[in-house]
Coordinates of C-alpha atoms in Angstrom, one line a residue:
Chain A
Q279 CA -14.4 -10.3 54.8
A280 CA -12.4 -13.1 55.9
K281 CA -15.4 -15.3 54.9
Y282 CA -15.1 -14.2 51.4
K283 CA -11.4 -14.8 51.2
E284 CA -12.1 -18.3 52.4
R285 CA -14.7 -18.9 49.9
G286 CA -12.1 -17.8 47.2
T287 CA -9.7 -20.4 48.4
V288 CA -12.4 -23.0 48.4
L289 CA -13.4 -22.3 45.0
A290 CA -9.8 -22.5 43.5
E291 CA -9.2 -25.9 45.3
D292 CA -12.5 -27.3 43.8
Q293 CA -11.3 -26.1 40.4
L294 CA -7.9 -27.6 40.8
A295 CA -9.4 -30.9 42.1
Q296 CA -11.5 -30.7 39.0
M297 CA -8.6 -30.2 36.7
S298 CA -6.8 -33.0 38.3
K299 CA -9.7 -35.4 37.6
Q300 CA -10.1 -34.1 34.0
L301 CA -6.4 -34.5 33.6
D302 CA -6.3 -38.2 34.5
M303 CA -9.1 -38.7 32.1
F304 CA -7.5 -36.9 29.3
K305 CA -4.4 -39.0 30.0
T306 CA -6.4 -42.2 29.5
N307 CA -7.9 -40.9 26.3
L308 CA -4.5 -40.0 25.0
E309 CA -3.2 -43.4 25.8
E310 CA -6.0 -44.9 23.9
F311 CA -5.3 -42.5 20.8
A312 CA -1.5 -43.6 21.2
S313 CA -2.3 -47.3 21.2
K314 CA -4.2 -46.8 17.9
H315 CA -2.4 -44.2 16.1
K316 CA 1.2 -43.5 17.4
Q317 CA 2.5 -45.2 14.3
E318 CA 0.7 -42.5 12.2
I319 CA 2.8 -39.7 14.1
R320 CA 6.1 -41.4 13.5
K321 CA 5.6 -42.3 9.8
N322 CA 3.4 -39.7 8.4
P323 CA 4.7 -36.3 8.0
E324 CA 1.4 -34.8 6.9
F325 CA -0.4 -36.1 10.0
R326 CA 2.4 -34.5 12.0
V327 CA 1.5 -31.1 10.5
Q328 CA -2.2 -31.7 11.1
F329 CA -1.5 -32.5 14.6
Q330 CA 0.7 -29.6 15.4
D331 CA -1.8 -27.1 13.7
M332 CA -4.7 -28.5 15.8
C333 CA -2.6 -28.2 18.9
A334 CA -1.7 -24.4 18.0
T335 CA -5.3 -23.6 17.3
I336 CA -6.4 -24.8 20.7
G337 CA -3.4 -23.2 22.7
V338 CA -1.2 -26.3 23.5
D339 CA 2.3 -26.8 22.7
P340 CA 3.2 -30.6 22.5
L341 CA 6.8 -29.8 22.4
A342 CA 7.1 -27.5 25.3
S343 CA 8.4 -30.3 27.6
G344 CA 9.7 -33.9 27.3
K345 CA 7.5 -34.3 30.6
G346 CA 4.5 -33.4 28.9
F347 CA 1.8 -36.0 28.0
W348 CA 2.2 -35.6 24.3
S349 CA 5.8 -36.2 24.4
E350 CA 5.5 -39.3 26.9
M351 CA 2.7 -41.0 25.3
L352 CA 2.9 -40.0 21.6
G353 CA 6.6 -39.8 21.4
V354 CA 6.4 -36.5 19.4
G355 CA 8.8 -34.9 21.8
D356 CA 11.8 -37.4 21.3
F357 CA 11.2 -37.2 17.5
Y358 CA 11.7 -33.3 17.5
Y359 CA 14.2 -33.1 20.2
E360 CA 16.5 -35.7 18.5
L361 CA 16.0 -33.7 15.3
G362 CA 17.3 -30.6 17.0
V363 CA 20.6 -32.3 17.9
Q364 CA 20.9 -33.5 14.3
I365 CA 20.2 -29.9 13.1
V366 CA 22.9 -28.3 15.5
E367 CA 25.4 -30.8 14.4
V368 CA 24.9 -30.2 10.7
C369 CA 25.0 -26.5 11.1
L370 CA 28.1 -26.7 13.0
A371 CA 29.9 -28.9 10.6
L372 CA 29.1 -26.6 7.6
K373 CA 29.3 -23.2 9.4
H374 CA 32.8 -22.6 8.0
R375 CA 31.7 -23.1 4.6
N376 CA 28.7 -20.9 4.6
G377 CA 29.3 -18.6 7.7
G378 CA 26.3 -20.0 9.5
L379 CA 23.7 -19.4 6.9
I380 CA 22.1 -22.5 4.9
T381 CA 19.0 -23.1 2.8
L382 CA 16.3 -25.3 4.2
E383 CA 16.8 -27.7 1.3
E384 CA 20.4 -28.3 2.0
L385 CA 19.9 -28.6 5.7
H386 CA 17.1 -31.0 4.9
Q387 CA 19.4 -33.2 2.5
Q388 CA 22.2 -33.2 5.0
V389 CA 20.0 -34.2 7.9
L390 CA 18.6 -36.9 5.9
K391 CA 21.7 -38.4 5.0
G392 CA 23.0 -38.0 8.6
R393 CA 19.8 -40.1 9.7
G394 CA 20.5 -43.1 7.2
K395 CA 18.5 -45.0 4.9
F396 CA 16.4 -46.7 7.6
A397 CA 15.4 -43.7 9.7
Q398 CA 12.0 -42.3 9.8
D399 CA 11.4 -39.8 7.1
V400 CA 11.7 -36.1 8.1
S401 CA 9.9 -33.1 6.2
Q402 CA 10.9 -29.4 5.8
D403 CA 7.9 -28.7 8.1
D404 CA 9.4 -30.9 10.8
L405 CA 12.8 -29.0 10.6
L406 CA 11.2 -25.7 10.9
R407 CA 9.5 -26.9 13.9
A408 CA 12.6 -28.3 15.7
I409 CA 14.4 -25.1 14.7
K410 CA 11.8 -22.9 16.3
K411 CA 12.3 -24.8 19.6
L412 CA 16.1 -24.6 19.4
K413 CA 15.9 -20.8 19.5
V414 CA 15.2 -20.6 23.0
L415 CA 18.9 -21.8 23.8
G416 CA 20.3 -18.5 23.0
N417 CA 22.1 -19.8 20.0
G418 CA 21.2 -17.2 17.3
F419 CA 19.0 -19.7 15.4
G420 CA 16.7 -18.0 13.0
I421 CA 14.5 -18.7 10.1
I422 CA 14.7 -16.0 7.3
P423 CA 12.0 -16.3 4.4
V424 CA 13.7 -15.8 0.8
G425 CA 11.9 -16.4 -2.4
G426 CA 9.5 -19.0 -1.4
T427 CA 11.9 -21.2 0.8
Y428 CA 13.9 -20.4 3.9
L429 CA 17.5 -19.5 4.9
I430 CA 18.4 -21.0 8.4
Q431 CA 20.7 -18.9 10.5
S432 CA 22.6 -20.8 13.1
V433 CA 25.0 -18.2 14.6
P434 CA 24.3 -15.2 16.8
A435 CA 25.1 -12.8 14.3
E436 CA 22.9 -9.6 14.0
L437 CA 20.8 -9.8 10.8
N438 CA 18.4 -6.9 10.6
M439 CA 15.8 -6.0 8.0
D440 CA 18.3 -4.6 5.7
H441 CA 20.3 -7.7 5.7
T442 CA 17.4 -9.8 5.3
V443 CA 16.3 -8.0 2.3
V444 CA 19.6 -8.2 0.6
L445 CA 19.7 -12.0 1.1
Q446 CA 16.2 -12.2 -0.4
L447 CA 17.4 -10.3 -3.4
A448 CA 20.7 -12.5 -3.7
E449 CA 18.5 -15.5 -3.7
K450 CA 17.5 -15.5 -7.4
K451 CA 21.0 -16.0 -8.7
G452 CA 23.1 -16.9 -5.8
F453 CA 24.9 -13.4 -5.8
V454 CA 24.1 -9.7 -5.7
T455 CA 25.8 -6.5 -6.6
V456 CA 25.8 -3.1 -5.5
S457 CA 24.0 -1.8 -8.6
E458 CA 21.3 -4.4 -8.4
I459 CA 20.6 -3.2 -4.7
K460 CA 20.6 0.2 -5.7
S461 CA 18.1 -0.4 -8.7
S462 CA 15.9 -2.8 -6.9
L463 CA 15.7 -1.3 -3.4
K464 CA 16.3 2.3 -4.4
W465 CA 19.1 2.5 -1.6
E466 CA 22.2 4.8 -1.8
T467 CA 25.6 3.2 -2.4
E468 CA 26.7 3.6 1.1
R469 CA 23.7 1.6 2.8
A470 CA 24.3 -1.1 0.1
K471 CA 28.0 -1.3 0.9
Q472 CA 27.5 -1.4 4.5
V473 CA 25.1 -4.4 4.4
L474 CA 27.4 -6.4 2.0
E475 CA 30.5 -5.7 4.2
H476 CA 28.6 -7.0 7.2
L477 CA 27.8 -10.1 5.3
L478 CA 31.5 -10.6 4.2
K479 CA 32.7 -10.0 7.6
E480 CA 30.3 -12.8 8.9
G481 CA 31.6 -15.2 6.3
M482 CA 28.0 -15.4 4.7
A483 CA 29.2 -13.8 1.7
W484 CA 32.2 -14.2 -0.5
L485 CA 33.5 -11.3 -2.8
D486 CA 34.3 -12.1 -6.5
E487 CA 36.3 -9.2 -7.6
Q488 CA 37.1 -10.7 -11.1
A489 CA 33.4 -10.5 -12.3
P490 CA 33.2 -8.6 -15.5
E491 CA 31.3 -5.5 -14.8
E492 CA 31.4 -5.0 -11.1
P493 CA 32.2 -7.2 -8.0
Q494 CA 29.8 -9.7 -7.2
Y495 CA 28.8 -10.8 -3.7
W496 CA 28.1 -14.6 -3.5
L497 CA 26.3 -16.4 -0.9
P498 CA 27.9 -19.8 -0.4
A499 CA 24.4 -20.9 1.4
L500 CA 22.9 -20.6 -2.0
F501 CA 25.6 -22.6 -4.2
T502 CA 23.7 -25.3 -5.7
E503 CA 26.9 -27.1 -6.2
L504 CA 27.4 -27.6 -2.5
Y505 CA 24.1 -29.3 -2.1
S506 CA 24.7 -32.7 -0.8
Q507 CA 28.6 -32.6 -0.9
E508 CA 29.6 -34.8 2.0
I509 CA 30.3 -33.5 5.4
T510 CA 34.1 -34.4 5.6
P511 CA 35.4 -36.3 8.7
E512 CA 37.1 -33.0 9.8
E513 CA 33.8 -31.0 9.8
A514 CA 32.0 -33.8 11.5
K515 CA 34.6 -33.5 14.3
E516 CA 33.9 -29.8 14.5
A517 CA 30.3 -30.7 15.1
I518 CA 30.7 -32.9 18.2
P519 CA 31.6 -31.0 21.4
Chain B
M223 CA 7.1 -34.6 -21.8
D224 CA 4.1 -35.8 -23.7
R225 CA 5.7 -39.2 -24.1
F226 CA 5.2 -40.0 -20.4
S227 CA 2.2 -41.9 -18.9
W228 CA 0.9 -42.3 -15.3
T229 CA 2.0 -45.3 -13.8
T230 CA 1.8 -47.1 -10.3
G231 CA 5.5 -47.4 -10.5
L232 CA 5.3 -51.1 -9.8
L233 CA 7.7 -53.3 -12.0
E234 CA 5.9 -55.8 -14.2
L235 CA 6.5 -59.5 -14.5
G236 CA 9.7 -59.7 -16.5
E237 CA 10.8 -56.3 -15.8
T238 CA 13.9 -55.8 -13.4
L239 CA 15.1 -52.7 -11.8
V240 CA 18.7 -51.7 -13.0
V241 CA 19.3 -48.5 -10.9
Q242 CA 17.7 -45.8 -9.2
Q243 CA 18.6 -42.1 -8.1
R244 CA 17.0 -39.6 -5.7
G245 CA 16.9 -36.0 -6.2
V246 CA 16.2 -35.9 -9.8
R247 CA 14.3 -33.0 -11.7
L248 CA 12.7 -33.5 -15.1
S249 CA 12.3 -30.8 -17.7
D250 CA 10.5 -30.6 -20.8
G251 CA 13.2 -29.6 -23.3
E252 CA 14.3 -26.3 -21.9
E253 CA 11.3 -25.7 -19.8
K254 CA 10.9 -26.3 -16.2
V255 CA 7.8 -28.5 -15.2
K256 CA 6.2 -29.2 -11.9
F257 CA 8.3 -32.5 -11.6
D258 CA 11.0 -31.1 -9.4
S259 CA 12.3 -33.5 -7.0
G260 CA 11.9 -37.3 -7.5
V261 CA 13.3 -40.7 -7.5
L262 CA 14.3 -41.9 -11.0
L263 CA 14.2 -45.6 -11.7
L264 CA 15.8 -47.3 -14.7
S265 CA 14.5 -50.5 -15.4
T266 CA 15.0 -53.1 -18.4
H267 CA 11.9 -51.6 -19.9
R268 CA 11.1 -48.1 -18.7
L269 CA 12.4 -44.9 -17.4
I270 CA 10.1 -44.3 -14.3
W271 CA 10.1 -41.0 -12.2
R272 CA 8.3 -40.8 -8.9
D273 CA 7.7 -37.5 -6.8
Q274 CA 9.6 -37.7 -3.5
K275 CA 6.9 -35.8 -1.6
N276 CA 3.8 -37.3 -3.1
H277 CA 4.4 -41.1 -4.0
E278 CA 1.0 -41.2 -5.9
C279 CA 2.6 -39.1 -8.6
C280 CA 4.3 -41.5 -10.7
I281 CA 5.2 -41.3 -14.4
A282 CA 7.0 -43.6 -16.9
V283 CA 8.3 -43.7 -20.4
P284 CA 9.4 -46.9 -22.3
L285 CA 12.9 -47.3 -23.3
S286 CA 11.9 -48.1 -26.8
Q287 CA 10.9 -44.4 -27.2
I288 CA 14.4 -43.1 -26.6
V289 CA 16.4 -42.2 -29.8
F290 CA 19.6 -41.3 -28.1
I291 CA 21.0 -39.8 -25.0
E292 CA 23.8 -37.1 -24.1
E293 CA 25.5 -35.9 -21.1
Q294 CA 25.8 -32.4 -19.8
S295 CA 28.3 -31.8 -17.2
S296 CA 27.7 -29.7 -14.1
G297 CA 28.6 -25.9 -13.8
I298 CA 28.4 -23.3 -11.3
G299 CA 24.8 -23.4 -9.9
K300 CA 23.9 -26.2 -12.2
S301 CA 23.5 -30.0 -11.7
A302 CA 24.9 -32.5 -14.0
K303 CA 22.1 -33.6 -16.5
I304 CA 21.2 -36.4 -19.0
V305 CA 19.5 -35.1 -22.1
V306 CA 17.0 -38.0 -23.5
H307 CA 16.0 -37.3 -27.2
L308 CA 12.5 -39.3 -27.9
H309 CA 10.5 -40.7 -30.7
P310 CA 7.2 -38.9 -31.0
A311 CA 4.5 -40.5 -28.8
S312 CA 2.6 -43.5 -30.3
S313 CA -1.2 -43.1 -30.6
N314 CA -2.2 -45.7 -28.2
K315 CA -0.1 -44.5 -25.3
E316 CA -1.5 -44.6 -22.0
P317 CA -2.6 -41.2 -20.6
G318 CA 0.0 -39.1 -19.0
P319 CA 0.6 -35.5 -17.4
F320 CA 1.0 -33.7 -20.8
Q321 CA -1.1 -33.9 -24.1
S322 CA 1.6 -32.3 -26.1
S323 CA 4.9 -30.8 -26.0
K324 CA 6.9 -28.6 -28.5
Y325 CA 10.1 -30.4 -27.5
S326 CA 11.3 -33.9 -28.7
Y327 CA 13.6 -34.1 -25.7
I328 CA 13.6 -34.1 -22.0
K329 CA 16.4 -33.2 -19.5
L330 CA 17.2 -35.2 -16.4
S331 CA 18.9 -32.9 -13.6
F332 CA 20.8 -34.7 -10.9
K333 CA 20.5 -32.5 -8.1
E334 CA 22.0 -35.1 -5.7
H335 CA 24.6 -36.3 -8.1
G336 CA 24.6 -40.0 -9.5
Q337 CA 24.4 -38.7 -13.1
I338 CA 27.5 -40.6 -14.0
E339 CA 26.4 -43.9 -13.0
F340 CA 22.9 -43.4 -14.2
Y341 CA 24.2 -42.5 -17.7
R342 CA 26.6 -45.6 -17.8
R343 CA 23.5 -47.9 -16.9
L344 CA 21.0 -46.2 -19.3
S345 CA 23.6 -46.5 -22.1
E346 CA 24.0 -50.1 -21.5
E347 CA 20.4 -50.6 -21.6
M348 CA 20.1 -48.9 -24.7
T349 CA 22.7 -51.0 -26.3
Q350 CA 21.3 -54.4 -24.9
R351 CA 17.6 -53.6 -25.6
R352 CA 16.5 -56.2 -23.2
W353 CA 13.0 -55.1 -23.4
E354 CA 12.7 -56.7 -26.9
S355 CA 13.6 -60.1 -25.6
M356 CA 12.0 -60.0 -22.3
P357 CA 8.2 -59.3 -22.9
T358 CA 6.5 -58.2 -19.7
G359 CA 2.9 -59.0 -18.4
Q360 CA 1.2 -56.1 -20.0
A361 CA 2.6 -57.1 -23.4
M362 CA 1.1 -60.7 -22.9
Q363 CA -2.2 -59.3 -22.4
V364 CA -2.3 -57.6 -25.6
N365 CA -0.9 -60.6 -27.5
K366 CA -2.6 -63.7 -28.5
D367 CA -4.7 -65.4 -25.8
T368 CA -2.4 -68.3 -25.1
Q369 CA -3.2 -70.1 -21.8
A370 CA 0.1 -68.9 -20.2
G371 CA -0.9 -65.4 -21.3
R372 CA -4.3 -65.5 -19.6
I373 CA -2.9 -66.8 -16.3
R374 CA -0.4 -64.1 -16.2
A375 CA -2.7 -61.6 -16.8
V376 CA -5.0 -62.6 -14.0
G377 CA -2.0 -62.5 -11.8
I378 CA -1.4 -59.0 -12.5
V379 CA -5.1 -58.1 -12.0
G380 CA -5.0 -59.8 -8.8
I381 CA -2.0 -58.0 -7.6
E382 CA -3.7 -54.8 -8.7
R383 CA -6.7 -55.5 -6.9
K384 CA -4.9 -56.3 -3.6
L385 CA -3.0 -52.9 -4.0
E386 CA -6.2 -51.1 -4.5
E387 CA -7.6 -52.8 -1.2
K388 CA -4.5 -51.7 0.7
R389 CA -4.8 -48.2 -0.5
K390 CA -8.4 -48.1 0.6
E391 CA -7.5 -49.6 4.0
T392 CA -4.7 -47.0 4.5
D393 CA -7.1 -44.1 3.6
K394 CA -9.6 -45.5 6.1
N395 CA -6.9 -45.8 8.7
I396 CA -5.9 -42.2 8.1
S397 CA -9.3 -40.9 8.3
E398 CA -9.9 -42.7 11.4
A399 CA -6.8 -41.4 12.9
F400 CA -8.0 -37.7 11.9
E401 CA -11.5 -38.3 13.5
D402 CA -9.8 -39.6 16.6
L403 CA -7.4 -36.7 16.6
S404 CA -10.1 -34.1 16.2
K405 CA -12.1 -35.7 19.2
L406 CA -9.0 -35.7 21.4
M407 CA -8.3 -32.1 20.6
E408 CA -11.9 -31.0 21.7
K409 CA -11.0 -32.6 25.0
A410 CA -7.7 -30.9 25.1
K411 CA -9.3 -27.6 24.4
E412 CA -11.5 -28.2 27.5
M413 CA -8.4 -28.5 29.6
V414 CA -7.1 -25.2 28.2
E415 CA -10.4 -23.6 29.0
L416 CA -10.2 -24.9 32.6
S417 CA -6.7 -23.7 33.1
K418 CA -7.6 -20.2 31.9
S419 CA -10.4 -20.0 34.5
I420 CA -8.2 -21.3 37.4
A421 CA -5.5 -18.7 36.3
N422 CA -8.1 -15.9 36.5
K423 CA -9.0 -17.1 40.1
I424 CA -5.2 -17.0 41.0
K425 CA -5.0 -13.5 39.6
E426 CA -7.8 -12.2 41.5
K427 CA -6.6 -13.7 44.8
Q428 CA -3.2 -12.3 44.5
G429 CA -1.3 -14.0 47.3
D430 CA -4.2 -16.0 49.0
I431 CA -3.3 -19.0 47.0
T432 CA -0.9 -21.4 48.6
E433 CA 2.4 -22.2 47.3
D434 CA 1.5 -25.8 47.1
E435 CA -1.6 -25.0 44.9
T436 CA 0.8 -22.9 42.5
I437 CA 3.0 -25.9 42.2
R438 CA 0.3 -28.3 41.5
F439 CA -1.2 -25.8 38.8
K440 CA 2.1 -25.4 37.1
S441 CA 2.7 -29.3 36.9
Y442 CA -0.7 -29.6 35.3
L443 CA 0.1 -26.9 32.8
L444 CA 3.5 -28.8 32.0
S445 CA 1.7 -32.0 31.3
M446 CA -0.7 -30.5 28.9
G447 CA 1.7 -28.2 27.3
I448 CA -0.4 -25.2 28.0
A449 CA 1.5 -21.9 28.6
N450 CA 1.3 -20.3 32.1
P451 CA -1.6 -17.9 31.8
V452 CA -0.5 -16.0 34.9
T453 CA 3.1 -15.3 33.9
R454 CA 2.7 -15.6 30.0
E455 CA 5.8 -17.5 30.0
T456 CA 6.3 -21.1 28.8
Y457 CA 9.6 -21.1 30.2
G458 CA 10.8 -19.4 33.5
S459 CA 7.9 -21.1 35.0
G460 CA 9.9 -23.9 36.7
T461 CA 8.1 -26.7 38.4
Q462 CA 9.4 -29.8 40.5
Y463 CA 10.4 -31.5 37.5
H464 CA 12.7 -28.9 36.6
M465 CA 14.2 -28.4 40.0
Q466 CA 14.9 -32.3 39.9
L467 CA 16.3 -31.9 36.4
A468 CA 18.6 -29.0 37.6
K469 CA 20.0 -31.2 40.2
Q470 CA 20.7 -34.1 37.7
L471 CA 22.4 -31.8 35.3
A472 CA 24.8 -30.6 38.2
G473 CA 25.6 -34.0 38.6
I474 CA 25.8 -34.8 34.7
L475 CA 27.7 -31.8 33.6
Q476 CA 30.6 -31.5 36.3
T477 CA 33.2 -33.6 34.3
P478 CA 32.2 -32.4 30.8
L479 CA 32.7 -28.8 32.1
E480 CA 36.0 -29.6 33.6
E481 CA 37.1 -31.1 30.4
R482 CA 36.2 -27.9 28.5
G483 CA 37.8 -25.3 30.7
G484 CA 34.8 -24.9 32.8
I485 CA 32.4 -23.4 30.4
M486 CA 30.1 -24.8 27.7
S487 CA 27.3 -23.1 25.5
L488 CA 23.6 -24.2 26.3
T489 CA 23.3 -25.7 22.8
E490 CA 26.4 -28.0 23.5
V491 CA 24.9 -29.1 26.8
Y492 CA 21.4 -29.8 25.0
C493 CA 23.2 -31.9 22.5
L494 CA 25.4 -33.8 25.0
V495 CA 22.6 -34.6 27.3
N496 CA 20.2 -35.7 24.8
R497 CA 22.7 -37.8 23.0
A498 CA 23.6 -39.5 26.3
R499 CA 20.0 -40.0 27.0
G500 CA 19.0 -41.7 23.8
L501 CA 15.2 -41.7 25.0
E502 CA 12.9 -39.5 27.0
L503 CA 15.0 -36.5 25.7
L504 CA 14.8 -32.9 27.1
S505 CA 13.0 -30.2 25.2
P506 CA 15.1 -27.0 24.8
E507 CA 12.7 -25.5 27.3
D508 CA 13.1 -28.0 29.9
L509 CA 16.9 -27.3 29.7
V510 CA 16.6 -23.6 30.0
N511 CA 13.9 -23.8 32.9
A512 CA 16.1 -26.2 34.9
C513 CA 19.2 -24.1 34.2
K514 CA 17.4 -21.0 35.4
M515 CA 17.0 -22.7 38.8
L516 CA 20.5 -23.5 39.2
E517 CA 21.5 -20.4 41.1
S518 CA 18.6 -20.4 43.6
L519 CA 19.3 -24.2 44.4
K520 CA 22.9 -23.3 45.1
L521 CA 24.3 -25.9 42.8
P522 CA 27.9 -26.0 41.7
I523 CA 27.1 -24.9 38.2
R524 CA 25.3 -21.9 37.0
L525 CA 23.8 -20.1 34.0
R526 CA 25.0 -17.0 32.5
I527 CA 23.8 -14.9 29.7
F528 CA 26.1 -12.8 27.6
D529 CA 25.1 -9.6 26.1
S530 CA 24.8 -11.1 22.9
G531 CA 22.2 -13.4 24.1
V532 CA 24.5 -16.4 24.0
M533 CA 23.7 -18.8 27.0
V534 CA 26.3 -20.8 28.7
I535 CA 26.8 -23.1 31.8
E536 CA 29.7 -22.4 33.9
L537 CA 31.2 -24.2 36.9
Q538 CA 30.8 -21.9 40.0
S539 CA 34.6 -22.1 40.4
H540 CA 34.9 -20.7 36.8
N541 CA 35.8 -17.1 36.6
E542 CA 35.3 -15.8 33.1
E543 CA 36.9 -12.4 34.0
E544 CA 40.0 -14.2 35.2
M545 CA 40.1 -15.8 31.9
V546 CA 40.0 -12.7 30.2
A547 CA 43.4 -11.7 31.8
S548 CA 44.9 -14.9 30.2
A549 CA 43.3 -14.4 26.9
L550 CA 44.9 -10.9 26.9
E551 CA 48.2 -12.5 27.4
T552 CA 47.6 -14.7 24.4
V553 CA 46.6 -12.0 22.2
S554 CA 49.5 -10.0 23.3
E555 CA 51.9 -12.6 22.5
K556 CA 50.6 -13.0 19.0
G557 CA 50.0 -9.2 18.3
S558 CA 46.3 -9.7 17.3
L559 CA 44.0 -12.6 16.8
T560 CA 40.5 -13.2 15.3
A561 CA 37.8 -15.3 17.1
D562 CA 38.7 -18.4 14.8
E563 CA 42.4 -18.0 15.5
F564 CA 42.0 -17.6 19.2
A565 CA 39.7 -20.6 19.3
K566 CA 42.2 -23.0 17.7
L567 CA 45.0 -21.8 19.8
V568 CA 43.2 -22.4 23.0
G569 CA 41.1 -25.4 22.1
M570 CA 37.7 -23.6 22.5
S571 CA 34.6 -23.5 20.4
V572 CA 34.6 -20.4 18.3
L573 CA 31.1 -19.2 19.7
L574 CA 32.8 -19.0 23.4
A575 CA 36.2 -17.8 22.1
K576 CA 34.3 -14.8 20.5
E577 CA 32.4 -14.3 23.7
R578 CA 35.6 -14.2 25.8
L579 CA 37.3 -11.7 23.3
L580 CA 34.1 -9.4 23.5
L581 CA 34.2 -9.5 27.2
A582 CA 37.8 -8.6 27.4
E583 CA 36.9 -5.8 25.0
K584 CA 34.1 -4.8 27.2
M585 CA 36.4 -4.7 30.1
G586 CA 38.8 -2.4 28.1
H587 CA 41.7 -4.9 27.8
L588 CA 41.3 -5.4 23.9
C589 CA 40.4 -3.2 21.0
R590 CA 38.7 -4.3 17.8
D591 CA 39.5 -3.8 14.1
D592 CA 36.5 -4.3 12.3
S593 CA 37.0 -4.8 8.5
V594 CA 35.8 -6.8 5.6
E595 CA 38.7 -9.5 6.4
G596 CA 36.9 -10.1 9.8
L597 CA 36.9 -8.9 13.4
R598 CA 40.3 -8.8 14.7
F599 CA 41.3 -8.0 18.4
Y600 CA 44.5 -6.2 19.6
P601 CA 45.7 -5.4 23.1
N602 CA 44.4 -2.0 24.2
L603 CA 47.4 0.1 24.0
F604 CA 45.3 3.4 24.7
L605 CA 44.9 2.0 28.1
T606 CA 48.5 0.6 28.8
Q607 CA 50.6 3.2 27.0
S608 CA 49.5 6.7 27.8

């Protein structure tokens, strides 16, 4: 019995030694790749997408740790982790305007502005990947698909399926009414009202009682007017702890 | 939109750039077309539009085609626009994205502002008509075969050829990069397979594996970015690296925590630490993994997770429950407070202010009034006044 146990130990030790050797070889391969193509990763958003997709396919997360080979040698880590910081700052600065909901487009434009003219280009795909990583910090970051794009949530407010569906309905015009919800989703008045009140409470929706036929619930996150409105110095102060 | 032609977007000899603006959408009369997001350039001779995502997609129309222009100011949900009325396309026009159009005008939507300046410059160019007095290289090619004309034409052909070569070179580089990437991924895949097989061995042995071996294995996984196949977690599987990081954090965060009343959200910590580092940044998972080890390493700071899922770092000396007592005082003084109001009064982030009020509520000291006007907290008189 003991002999079998011993054999088991030896086998694992062998494999670990093998893995260590292969790891060293892989590191060398990666270094060679980096020396030829590191620029490609930094400059080419499409290449980054390919790279990330391939990693995902084989079961590797190049962004899991700053100490990983991918991060250290290709510099992918710093690119995305820094982007994460920029995303957090923009969302904090604009939270009081939109309750913590922002379209991916607006986030993209604001981040680009913050990075300045000479910084590397950043794609929407890059933003989504950075946001997926940020979630783990317990800050309520979430990605909500609406009409072909995404709303980014940056506050720990509970948004369930009902809320999401109403947001998707509101995306078309920037606002929604109780009647629209009832006719599109076949809900009762009470359910529609509960969802809208929750969005109002969270500051994600504003109420226009002066609208001609019935009250309209507007989502500031969807106001095209607010696109690329500068972040004011007061708002920027909010963003930095 | 049938007046536009495909172009390289390069300015020709004699053509100068006047102004450019990002974030412009083109419409064919009243109808949307696929030219949604681009850079609009005004030169002395043409109006050029290049797609922001795909720089190859570039179209232009000569300014001589413009009859007149008008402004449309912005409104709710609408960007400011310029309406450009055009002469019909000439028969020898270069090929473009549209063969025909039922409209004789196009609209330029300025999604990122810049409409006012652009309109002013475009009006100026329409008045000055500089294209009439500054013939470009292309025009020279069509004209008589003067010596100068021939030389200039050669110059342009030479430039175009160089560009074509450069384009081919870039394409070659990219395919080489993809090829190399695929080969690299094959090798990475082998590493993943090997790690799975080792993980199976570990599962079978269940306790016969030494701690040293486990530590080594975890660090290999960390280097490759492979999720720990045994625990199935990508975080919570702390390594030596994370232990060191935890100790570093305890040192770095002492002062910032003291300055902020003893408590910070993990997101704040992430931003603070990474901004300070500048390079070799921490991943969010690195930070979480390190913080999960704080308690067991008996460091002077700890990780706390509220019911809402919000994660914070506190000084060991910080006692949130005591802070609740002072929060209750503050709320009582004011009668009632929302998280926003409390945050401003006390000088905390709204996120943490809300957590403190929620905790006070959980402990029975505060009551909530949840209305469309927001969440407001009152001292719990049910408890104190029976």
